[in-house]
Short mmCIF file of C-alpha atoms and ligand atoms in Angstrom, two decimals:
data_model
loop_
_atom_site.label_atom_id
_atom_site.label_comp_id
_atom_site.label_asym_id
_atom_site.label_seq_id
_atom_site.Cartn_x
_atom_site.Cartn_y
_atom_site.Cartn_z
CA MET A 201 -210.19 125.66 -24.48
CA ILE A 202 -210.58 129.48 -25.29
CA ASN A 203 -211.37 130.39 -28.87
CA ALA A 204 -211.54 133.60 -30.69
CA LEU A 205 -214.99 135.25 -30.53
CA ARG A 206 -217.61 134.50 -33.22
CA GLY A 207 -216.92 136.53 -36.28
CA MET A 208 -213.38 137.50 -35.21
CA LYS A 209 -210.32 135.59 -36.56
CA ASP A 210 -206.66 135.22 -36.41
CA THR A 211 -204.55 135.95 -39.58
CA LEU A 212 -201.45 133.90 -39.75
CA SER A 213 -198.90 133.04 -42.45
CA PRO A 214 -199.49 132.69 -45.49
CA HIS A 215 -202.48 135.04 -45.09
CA SER A 216 -200.70 137.40 -42.97
CA GLU A 217 -198.21 137.80 -45.77
CA THR A 218 -201.06 138.60 -48.23
CA TYR A 219 -202.35 141.07 -45.67
CA LEU A 220 -199.05 143.04 -45.44
CA TYR A 221 -198.56 142.89 -49.23
CA MET A 222 -201.86 144.66 -49.55
CA ILE A 223 -201.20 147.35 -46.85
CA LYS A 224 -197.86 148.01 -48.44
CA THR A 225 -199.11 148.10 -52.02
CA CYS A 226 -201.95 150.43 -51.05
CA SER A 227 -199.88 152.70 -48.74
CA ARG A 228 -197.30 153.08 -51.63
CA ILE A 229 -200.02 154.22 -53.95
CA ALA A 230 -201.70 156.43 -51.46
CA GLU A 231 -198.46 158.24 -50.78
CA GLN A 232 -197.91 158.68 -54.59
CA TYR A 233 -201.49 160.52 -54.58
CA GLY A 234 -200.36 162.90 -51.65
CA PHE A 235 -202.11 161.00 -48.71
CA SER A 236 -200.09 160.90 -45.35
CA PHE A 237 -200.71 158.02 -42.79
CA VAL A 238 -202.96 158.80 -39.82
CA GLU A 239 -203.69 156.40 -36.89
CA THR A 240 -206.69 157.21 -34.74
CA PRO A 241 -207.91 155.43 -31.66
CA ILE A 242 -209.77 152.28 -31.85
CA LEU A 243 -212.09 153.41 -28.86
CA GLU A 244 -214.14 156.70 -29.25
CA GLU A 245 -217.03 158.40 -27.68
CA THR A 246 -220.29 156.87 -28.84
CA ALA A 247 -221.60 160.21 -29.60
CA LEU A 248 -219.23 160.60 -32.49
CA PHE A 249 -220.58 157.65 -34.33
CA LYS A 250 -224.21 158.52 -33.55
CA ARG A 251 -223.62 162.18 -34.92
CA SER A 252 -221.86 160.94 -37.99
CA VAL A 253 -222.67 157.55 -39.35
CA GLY A 254 -226.28 158.44 -38.16
CA GLU A 255 -229.09 157.05 -36.08
CA SER A 256 -230.96 155.81 -39.05
CA SER A 257 -228.10 153.49 -39.97
CA ASP A 258 -227.95 149.87 -39.14
CA ILE A 259 -224.42 150.37 -37.87
CA VAL A 260 -225.58 152.90 -35.14
CA GLY A 261 -229.05 151.16 -34.70
CA LYS A 262 -227.98 147.62 -34.22
CA GLU A 263 -224.24 146.93 -34.63
CA MET A 264 -222.20 149.09 -32.18
CA TYR A 265 -219.77 147.48 -29.68
CA GLN A 266 -220.88 150.13 -27.10
CA PHE A 267 -220.34 150.08 -23.49
CA ILE A 268 -219.75 152.27 -20.25
CA ASP A 269 -216.15 152.36 -19.35
CA LYS A 270 -214.82 152.42 -15.74
CA GLY A 271 -215.03 156.32 -15.82
CA GLU A 272 -218.71 156.20 -16.78
CA ASN A 273 -217.98 157.31 -20.34
CA ASP A 274 -220.19 156.12 -23.11
CA VAL A 275 -217.68 154.62 -25.52
CA CYS A 276 -217.72 152.27 -28.47
CA LEU A 277 -215.18 150.27 -30.69
CA ARG A 278 -215.00 152.21 -34.05
CA PRO A 279 -217.28 150.59 -36.67
CA GLU A 280 -215.57 152.50 -39.51
CA GLY A 281 -212.75 154.94 -39.90
CA THR A 282 -214.13 158.21 -41.28
CA ALA A 283 -215.69 159.74 -38.06
CA GLY A 284 -212.42 159.40 -36.18
CA VAL A 285 -210.31 160.98 -38.97
CA VAL A 286 -212.82 163.83 -39.17
CA ARG A 287 -212.59 164.33 -35.37
CA ALA A 288 -208.80 164.39 -35.54
CA PHE A 289 -208.93 166.98 -38.32
CA ILE A 290 -211.15 169.09 -36.30
CA GLN A 291 -209.30 168.45 -32.94
CA GLN A 292 -205.96 169.58 -34.76
CA LYS A 293 -207.78 172.76 -35.95
CA TYR A 294 -206.97 172.02 -39.69
CA ASP A 295 -210.52 173.06 -40.39
CA LYS A 296 -210.05 176.69 -38.80
CA ALA A 297 -206.88 177.08 -40.73
CA GLY A 298 -208.76 176.16 -44.00
CA GLU A 299 -206.09 173.61 -44.77
CA LYS A 300 -206.33 170.94 -47.40
CA ARG A 301 -205.21 167.53 -45.87
CA ARG A 302 -205.25 164.15 -47.26
CA PHE A 303 -204.82 160.98 -44.75
CA PHE A 304 -205.03 157.12 -45.36
CA TYR A 305 -205.37 154.89 -42.60
CA HIS A 306 -205.77 150.96 -42.01
CA GLY A 307 -206.88 148.91 -38.94
CA PRO A 308 -209.56 146.91 -37.20
CA MET A 309 -213.25 148.06 -37.27
CA PHE A 310 -216.01 146.44 -35.27
CA ARG A 311 -219.68 145.91 -36.17
CA TYR A 312 -221.97 143.41 -34.27
CA GLU A 313 -223.40 141.83 -37.53
CA ARG A 314 -224.56 138.22 -38.15
CA PRO A 315 -221.19 136.62 -39.25
CA GLN A 316 -221.12 134.78 -42.61
CA LYS A 317 -218.71 134.40 -45.52
CA GLY A 318 -217.15 138.04 -46.17
CA ARG A 319 -218.92 139.45 -43.01
CA LEU A 320 -217.00 139.67 -39.64
CA ARG A 321 -217.59 141.43 -36.46
CA GLN A 322 -213.92 142.43 -36.29
CA PHE A 323 -212.81 143.28 -39.90
CA HIS A 324 -209.99 145.47 -41.41
CA GLN A 325 -210.27 148.41 -43.71
CA PHE A 326 -207.85 150.49 -45.65
CA GLY A 327 -209.27 153.88 -46.35
CA ALA A 328 -208.40 157.44 -47.50
CA GLU A 329 -210.09 160.74 -46.64
CA SER A 330 -209.44 164.04 -48.47
CA PHE A 331 -210.49 167.44 -46.87
CA GLY A 332 -210.85 170.97 -48.38
CA GLU A 333 -211.36 170.08 -51.86
CA SER A 334 -214.85 170.83 -53.32
CA ASP A 335 -214.05 170.16 -56.91
CA VAL A 336 -215.51 166.95 -58.31
CA ARG A 337 -212.13 166.32 -59.62
CA GLU A 338 -211.13 165.15 -56.32
CA ASP A 339 -213.93 162.60 -56.25
CA ALA A 340 -212.69 161.41 -59.64
CA THR A 341 -209.06 161.31 -58.27
CA ILE A 342 -210.17 159.01 -55.37
CA ILE A 343 -211.85 156.55 -57.69
CA LEU A 344 -208.84 156.62 -59.99
CA MET A 345 -206.56 155.96 -56.95
CA LEU A 346 -208.69 152.81 -55.92
CA LYS A 347 -208.55 151.65 -59.53
CA ALA A 348 -204.67 151.82 -59.37
CA MET A 349 -204.83 149.91 -56.18
CA PHE A 350 -207.10 147.17 -57.50
CA GLU A 351 -204.94 146.90 -60.54
CA ALA A 352 -201.76 146.69 -58.64
CA LEU A 353 -203.31 143.81 -56.51
CA GLY A 354 -204.71 142.13 -59.68
CA ILE A 355 -208.30 142.56 -58.66
CA GLY A 356 -211.14 142.65 -61.00
CA PHE A 357 -214.32 144.96 -60.03
CA THR A 358 -217.55 146.59 -61.20
CA LEU A 359 -217.88 150.30 -60.05
CA GLU A 360 -221.31 151.63 -59.28
CA ILE A 361 -221.81 155.42 -58.92
CA ASN A 362 -224.68 157.74 -57.88
CA SER A 363 -225.28 161.41 -56.75
CA LEU A 364 -227.07 161.78 -53.56
CA GLY A 365 -227.70 165.62 -54.18
CA CYS A 366 -226.78 168.38 -51.84
CA PRO A 367 -228.52 170.86 -49.36
CA SER A 368 -230.22 172.64 -52.18
CA CYS A 369 -231.69 169.76 -54.04
CA MET A 370 -231.80 166.94 -51.37
CA PRO A 371 -234.77 168.48 -49.17
CA GLN A 372 -237.16 168.85 -51.91
CA TYR A 373 -236.46 165.29 -53.38
CA ARG A 374 -236.92 164.14 -49.60
CA THR A 375 -240.36 165.66 -49.55
CA THR A 376 -241.22 164.06 -52.94
CA LEU A 377 -239.91 160.70 -51.64
CA VAL A 378 -241.63 160.84 -48.32
CA LYS A 379 -245.06 161.73 -50.08
CA PHE A 380 -244.57 158.67 -52.18
CA LEU A 381 -243.80 156.37 -49.24
CA GLU A 382 -247.06 157.66 -47.63
CA THR A 383 -248.78 155.81 -50.51
CA ARG A 384 -247.12 152.60 -49.80
CA GLU A 385 -248.46 150.20 -47.19
CA GLY A 386 -246.64 147.22 -45.83
CA LEU A 387 -243.08 148.43 -45.65
CA CYS A 388 -240.84 146.67 -43.22
CA GLU A 389 -240.10 147.95 -39.79
CA ASP A 390 -236.76 149.27 -40.79
CA CYS A 391 -238.21 151.30 -43.74
CA GLU A 392 -240.90 152.66 -41.51
CA ARG A 393 -238.15 153.92 -39.06
CA ARG A 394 -236.11 155.37 -41.94
CA LYS A 395 -239.14 157.02 -43.47
CA LEU A 396 -238.70 159.37 -40.37
CA THR A 397 -235.05 159.49 -39.88
CA ASN A 398 -233.51 159.44 -43.24
CA PRO A 399 -236.02 158.38 -46.17
CA ILE A 400 -233.52 157.92 -48.84
CA ARG A 401 -232.17 154.82 -47.08
CA VAL A 402 -235.39 152.85 -47.89
CA LEU A 403 -234.12 152.66 -51.56
CA ASP A 404 -231.35 150.44 -50.16
CA CYS A 405 -233.70 148.10 -48.33
CA LYS A 406 -233.00 144.30 -49.02
CA ASN A 407 -236.49 143.04 -48.03
CA GLU A 408 -238.08 141.55 -51.16
CA HIS A 409 -241.45 142.95 -50.43
CA CYS A 410 -240.14 146.42 -49.84
CA LYS A 411 -238.26 146.02 -53.18
CA VAL A 412 -241.58 145.48 -55.10
CA LEU A 413 -243.28 148.36 -53.26
CA LEU A 414 -240.42 150.76 -54.06
CA ALA A 415 -239.82 149.63 -57.61
CA ASP A 416 -241.06 152.91 -59.00
CA ALA A 417 -239.97 155.18 -56.23
CA PRO A 418 -238.83 158.56 -57.34
CA LEU A 419 -235.06 158.68 -57.69
CA ILE A 420 -232.65 161.54 -56.50
CA ILE A 421 -230.87 161.40 -59.80
CA ASP A 422 -233.96 162.82 -61.52
CA HIS A 423 -234.17 165.68 -58.89
CA LEU A 424 -230.71 167.11 -58.82
CA CYS A 425 -230.05 170.74 -58.94
CA VAL A 426 -227.91 172.27 -61.67
CA THR A 427 -224.42 172.17 -59.78
CA CYS A 428 -225.13 168.50 -58.67
CA LYS A 429 -226.05 167.52 -62.25
CA GLU A 430 -223.10 169.27 -63.68
CA ASP A 431 -220.60 167.69 -61.24
CA PHE A 432 -222.10 164.15 -61.84
CA THR A 433 -221.67 164.81 -65.55
CA THR A 434 -218.09 165.77 -65.08
CA LEU A 435 -217.26 162.79 -62.90
CA LYS A 436 -218.73 160.54 -65.63
CA SER A 437 -216.80 162.22 -68.35
CA ILE A 438 -213.45 161.90 -66.37
CA LEU A 439 -214.20 158.19 -65.84
CA ASP A 440 -214.96 157.75 -69.54
CA GLN A 441 -211.80 159.61 -70.46
CA PHE A 442 -209.56 157.39 -68.16
CA GLY A 443 -211.12 154.22 -69.17
CA VAL A 444 -212.88 153.39 -65.98
CA ALA A 445 -216.01 151.31 -66.68
CA TYR A 446 -218.98 152.15 -64.35
CA VAL A 447 -222.67 151.62 -63.94
CA VAL A 448 -224.89 154.39 -62.78
CA ASN A 449 -226.94 152.79 -59.96
CA PRO A 450 -229.69 155.43 -58.98
CA LYS A 451 -230.51 153.25 -55.82
CA LEU A 452 -227.10 153.24 -54.42
CA VAL A 453 -227.50 155.33 -51.20
CA ARG A 454 -224.84 153.82 -49.02
CA GLY A 455 -225.32 152.47 -45.35
CA LEU A 456 -223.97 155.57 -43.54
CA ASP A 457 -225.97 158.89 -43.37
CA TYR A 458 -223.16 161.39 -43.83
CA TYR A 459 -222.91 161.36 -47.77
CA SER A 460 -224.02 164.03 -50.27
CA LYS A 461 -223.29 164.34 -53.94
CA THR A 462 -221.03 161.50 -55.18
CA ALA A 463 -221.48 158.02 -53.89
CA PHE A 464 -219.81 154.97 -55.03
CA GLU A 465 -219.29 151.38 -54.54
CA PHE A 466 -216.69 148.85 -55.86
CA VAL A 467 -218.29 145.22 -56.14
CA SER A 468 -216.82 141.75 -57.05
CA SER A 469 -218.70 139.07 -58.55
CA GLU A 470 -216.32 136.50 -57.23
CA ILE A 471 -216.84 136.47 -53.45
CA GLY A 472 -220.39 135.58 -52.89
CA ALA A 473 -223.32 137.60 -51.27
CA GLN A 474 -221.00 140.08 -49.58
CA SER A 475 -219.81 141.39 -52.70
CA ALA A 476 -218.95 145.14 -51.75
CA ILE A 477 -215.06 145.44 -51.81
CA ALA A 478 -214.92 149.27 -51.41
CA GLY A 479 -217.28 152.10 -50.76
CA GLY A 480 -217.24 155.83 -50.35
CA GLY A 481 -218.19 159.19 -51.51
CA ARG A 482 -218.40 163.02 -50.61
CA TYR A 483 -219.41 164.09 -47.28
CA ASP A 484 -219.32 167.86 -47.41
CA ARG A 485 -221.59 168.42 -44.36
CA LEU A 486 -219.84 166.07 -41.74
CA VAL A 487 -217.07 168.48 -40.41
CA GLU A 488 -219.58 171.18 -39.72
CA PHE A 489 -222.03 168.60 -38.29
CA LEU A 490 -219.15 167.65 -35.83
CA ASP A 491 -218.71 171.22 -34.65
CA GLY A 492 -215.91 171.97 -37.09
CA LYS A 493 -215.75 174.84 -39.70
CA ALA A 494 -217.67 173.68 -42.81
CA THR A 495 -215.00 171.80 -45.02
CA PRO A 496 -215.73 169.72 -48.05
CA ALA A 497 -214.53 166.17 -48.00
CA VAL A 498 -214.52 162.88 -49.83
CA GLY A 499 -213.14 159.42 -49.16
CA PHE A 500 -213.45 155.62 -49.45
CA ALA A 501 -212.76 152.48 -47.34
CA MET A 502 -211.92 148.88 -48.66
CA GLY A 503 -212.62 145.58 -46.79
CA ILE A 504 -209.28 143.91 -46.38
CA GLU A 505 -210.69 140.46 -45.60
CA ARG A 506 -212.90 140.43 -48.68
CA LEU A 507 -210.08 141.55 -50.89
CA MET A 508 -207.60 138.88 -49.53
CA GLU A 509 -209.63 136.31 -51.32
CA LEU A 510 -209.03 138.02 -54.63
CA VAL A 511 -205.49 139.32 -54.40
CA LYS A 512 -203.04 137.95 -56.91
CA MET A 513 -199.48 137.83 -55.02
CA PRO A 514 -196.50 138.31 -57.25
CA GLU A 515 -194.69 134.88 -57.67
CA SER A 516 -192.49 134.96 -54.60
CA SER A 517 -188.75 133.86 -55.08
CA ARG A 518 -186.52 131.96 -52.57
CA GLU A 519 -184.90 134.59 -50.31
CA GLY A 520 -182.43 134.44 -47.47
CA TYR A 521 -180.52 131.76 -45.55
CA TYR A 522 -181.20 128.88 -43.23
CA ILE A 523 -178.07 128.29 -41.12
CA ALA A 524 -177.78 125.26 -38.60
CA ALA A 525 -175.39 123.30 -36.65
CA LEU A 526 -174.87 119.59 -37.24
CA CYS A 527 -173.21 119.08 -33.82
CA ASP A 528 -173.37 120.64 -30.45
CA GLY A 529 -169.76 122.01 -30.99
CA ALA A 530 -170.88 123.95 -33.92
CA LYS A 531 -173.77 125.75 -32.15
CA GLU A 532 -171.76 128.66 -30.81
CA ILE A 533 -170.31 129.58 -34.17
CA VAL A 534 -173.71 129.19 -35.85
CA PHE A 535 -175.30 131.50 -33.29
CA LYS A 536 -172.65 134.26 -34.04
CA LEU A 537 -173.00 133.64 -37.80
CA VAL A 538 -176.66 134.02 -37.73
CA ASP A 539 -176.40 137.22 -35.87
CA GLU A 540 -173.75 138.69 -38.02
CA LYS A 541 -175.60 137.62 -41.42
CA ARG A 542 -179.03 139.14 -40.16
CA LYS A 543 -177.47 142.64 -40.38
CA THR A 544 -177.98 142.43 -44.19
CA GLU A 545 -180.05 139.30 -45.01
CA LYS A 546 -183.07 137.39 -43.89
CA VAL A 547 -181.73 134.40 -41.75
CA LEU A 548 -183.66 131.39 -40.21
CA THR A 549 -182.34 128.84 -38.00
CA SER A 550 -183.07 125.92 -35.88
CA TYR A 551 -181.36 124.77 -32.73
CA ALA A 552 -182.86 121.29 -32.75
CA SER A 553 -180.37 118.27 -33.35
CA LYS A 554 -181.23 117.07 -36.80
CA SER A 555 -179.74 115.24 -39.54
CA LEU A 556 -178.39 117.24 -42.63
CA GLN A 557 -181.42 115.77 -44.56
CA ASN A 558 -183.88 117.08 -42.08
CA HIS A 559 -182.22 120.54 -41.83
CA LEU A 560 -182.54 120.68 -45.81
CA LYS A 561 -186.13 119.82 -45.63
CA ALA A 562 -186.85 122.42 -43.03
CA ALA A 563 -184.97 125.05 -45.21
CA ASP A 564 -186.76 123.93 -48.26
CA LYS A 565 -190.15 124.50 -46.38
CA LEU A 566 -189.09 127.85 -45.19
CA TYR A 567 -188.45 128.86 -48.98
CA VAL A 568 -185.00 130.22 -48.34
CA LYS A 569 -182.54 130.37 -51.19
CA PHE A 570 -179.46 128.82 -49.15
CA CYS A 571 -179.09 126.16 -46.60
CA VAL A 572 -175.90 126.46 -44.41
CA CYS A 573 -174.73 123.77 -42.27
CA ILE A 574 -171.66 123.31 -40.02
CA GLY A 575 -170.69 119.77 -38.72
CA GLU A 576 -167.53 118.36 -37.13
CA ASP A 577 -165.55 118.42 -40.47
CA GLU A 578 -166.48 122.02 -41.19
CA LEU A 579 -165.67 123.13 -37.56
CA ALA A 580 -162.29 121.51 -37.87
CA LYS A 581 -161.55 123.17 -41.20
CA GLN A 582 -163.11 126.55 -40.26
CA SER A 583 -165.43 126.18 -43.26
CA VAL A 584 -169.40 125.95 -44.11
CA TRP A 585 -171.15 123.59 -46.28
CA ILE A 586 -173.66 125.52 -48.51
CA LYS A 587 -176.43 124.48 -50.76
CA ASP A 588 -178.16 126.87 -53.25
CA LEU A 589 -181.73 125.59 -53.16
CA GLU A 590 -182.60 126.96 -56.57
CA SER A 591 -179.68 125.70 -58.60
CA LYS A 592 -179.07 122.69 -56.29
CA GLU A 593 -175.33 123.56 -56.32
CA GLU A 594 -173.50 122.46 -53.19
CA LYS A 595 -170.10 123.71 -51.98
CA ILE A 596 -167.69 124.10 -49.07
CA ILE A 597 -166.38 127.65 -48.52
CA ASN A 598 -163.89 129.11 -46.01
CA LEU A 599 -165.73 130.59 -42.93
CA SER A 600 -163.91 133.92 -43.48
CA HIS A 601 -165.46 134.14 -47.01
CA PHE A 602 -169.02 133.45 -45.84
P1 LIG B 815 -218.63 150.88 -45.61
O1 LIG B 815 -219.30 150.61 -46.97
O2 LIG B 815 -219.38 150.58 -44.53
O3 LIG B 815 -217.97 152.33 -45.63
O4 LIG B 815 -217.40 149.92 -45.41
C1 LIG B 815 -216.37 149.89 -46.37
C2 LIG B 815 -215.98 148.44 -46.87
O5 LIG B 815 -215.67 147.71 -45.68
C3 LIG B 815 -217.06 147.60 -47.48
O6 LIG B 815 -217.16 147.78 -48.86
C4 LIG B 815 -216.70 146.17 -47.11
O7 LIG B 815 -215.61 145.74 -48.09
C5 LIG B 815 -215.99 146.30 -45.82
N1 LIG B 815 -216.76 145.77 -44.75
C6 LIG B 815 -217.92 146.51 -44.09
N2 LIG B 815 -218.34 145.82 -43.18
C7 LIG B 815 -217.69 144.61 -43.18
C8 LIG B 815 -217.81 143.36 -42.41
N3 LIG B 815 -218.86 143.31 -41.49
N4 LIG B 815 -217.01 142.25 -42.60
C9 LIG B 815 -216.04 142.46 -43.52
N5 LIG B 815 -215.93 143.56 -44.38
C10 LIG B 815 -216.84 144.58 -44.13
C11 LIG B 815 -217.39 152.91 -44.66
O8 LIG B 815 -216.93 152.25 -43.58
C12 LIG B 815 -217.05 154.39 -44.92
N6 LIG B 815 -216.36 154.66 -43.73
C13 LIG B 815 -216.11 154.59 -46.17
C14 LIG B 815 -215.79 155.89 -46.46
C15 LIG B 815 -214.70 156.61 -46.21
N7 LIG B 815 -216.65 156.84 -46.94
C16 LIG B 815 -216.00 158.04 -46.98
N8 LIG B 815 -214.86 157.81 -46.56
#
């Protein structure tokens, strides 16, 4: 027997209904905020992720589904959505035109991580990316949009924010941090590697020994330039004004290398160790880094599987019809009726020869509002038997009135 691969799963009803409900709800809100849908390929050149997500990240270092295809191209399954959207933005020359563009997307992402609750190898994200707006109010808008999505889905959260600085304050802070790291002996292998590639990422290390060694590490938040400091203050005051509770986490650095300035994460205390339900931030250097014209950008992505555990679906009401034949002779008319009624209604059916009781049971399980049956009697009188499964009312009506 062949099973799905480890860390990958099927999404079947009723979970698939929750999945669709989430996508529909978030898409509607993203459109209200002026984002348009974008679909980019799942397979991209490996270099795209190496240059954007970054060599120092776990994603590129350890988790890529990378292979050489039949044309000798080095390709990989996308581990996240931002890089592909940035590539598309540049490929369409929107950067050269200096256009402001807002996109949203959803679909599967792939990371070869150790599977556990809330951590899959194929998982799904819903994300949004905004290009061309350098004002921190766009960062605030992205956070408010996420809040609107979580509220619509009935999901509670804690918001953590930080500022990672910009090219005018980051390099100086980096030097200060590296000097500090040189005084620390016994850092884990990952931290030793990050010390050379992207030192700020050491602050994110989960190793308990590193956490102790780095307890009094200098923090970027204390080394921001005037502009970054002002922007961070504006962001906080907008969040205060709009009643969005947040915690400043000066060690929040995110697991991807492309961020600058605003970084944020939404966490939930209700889903266990893998508590990050969404993350994002500003990435003003990425378009240029991928050979485009410098364009400010900010975005986020949420993990759909993690959120599915938390979504409160609205009470569903009975909907549509179940139409069945009680004798072979009625099958033809039932087939026609089902086809006709489907033009305006949701209609389910069964061709199995079952008693009225068993058809009623099936209709009830399918949660339709009406069960309609045609037997010998109804056929002779050109009528249908119909039961409202909500009010329990039963009646026989003329076929021409159905
Ligand atoms: P990320 O923090 O790597 O950011 O992923 C975003 C969300 O995807 C996480 O908060 C989590 O909910 C979910 N997620 C990540 N890995 C897994 C996994 N193995 N299994 C299940 N869920 C997972 C990004 O991907 C950035 N591209 C976000 C972004 C967009 N930043 C700017 N624009």
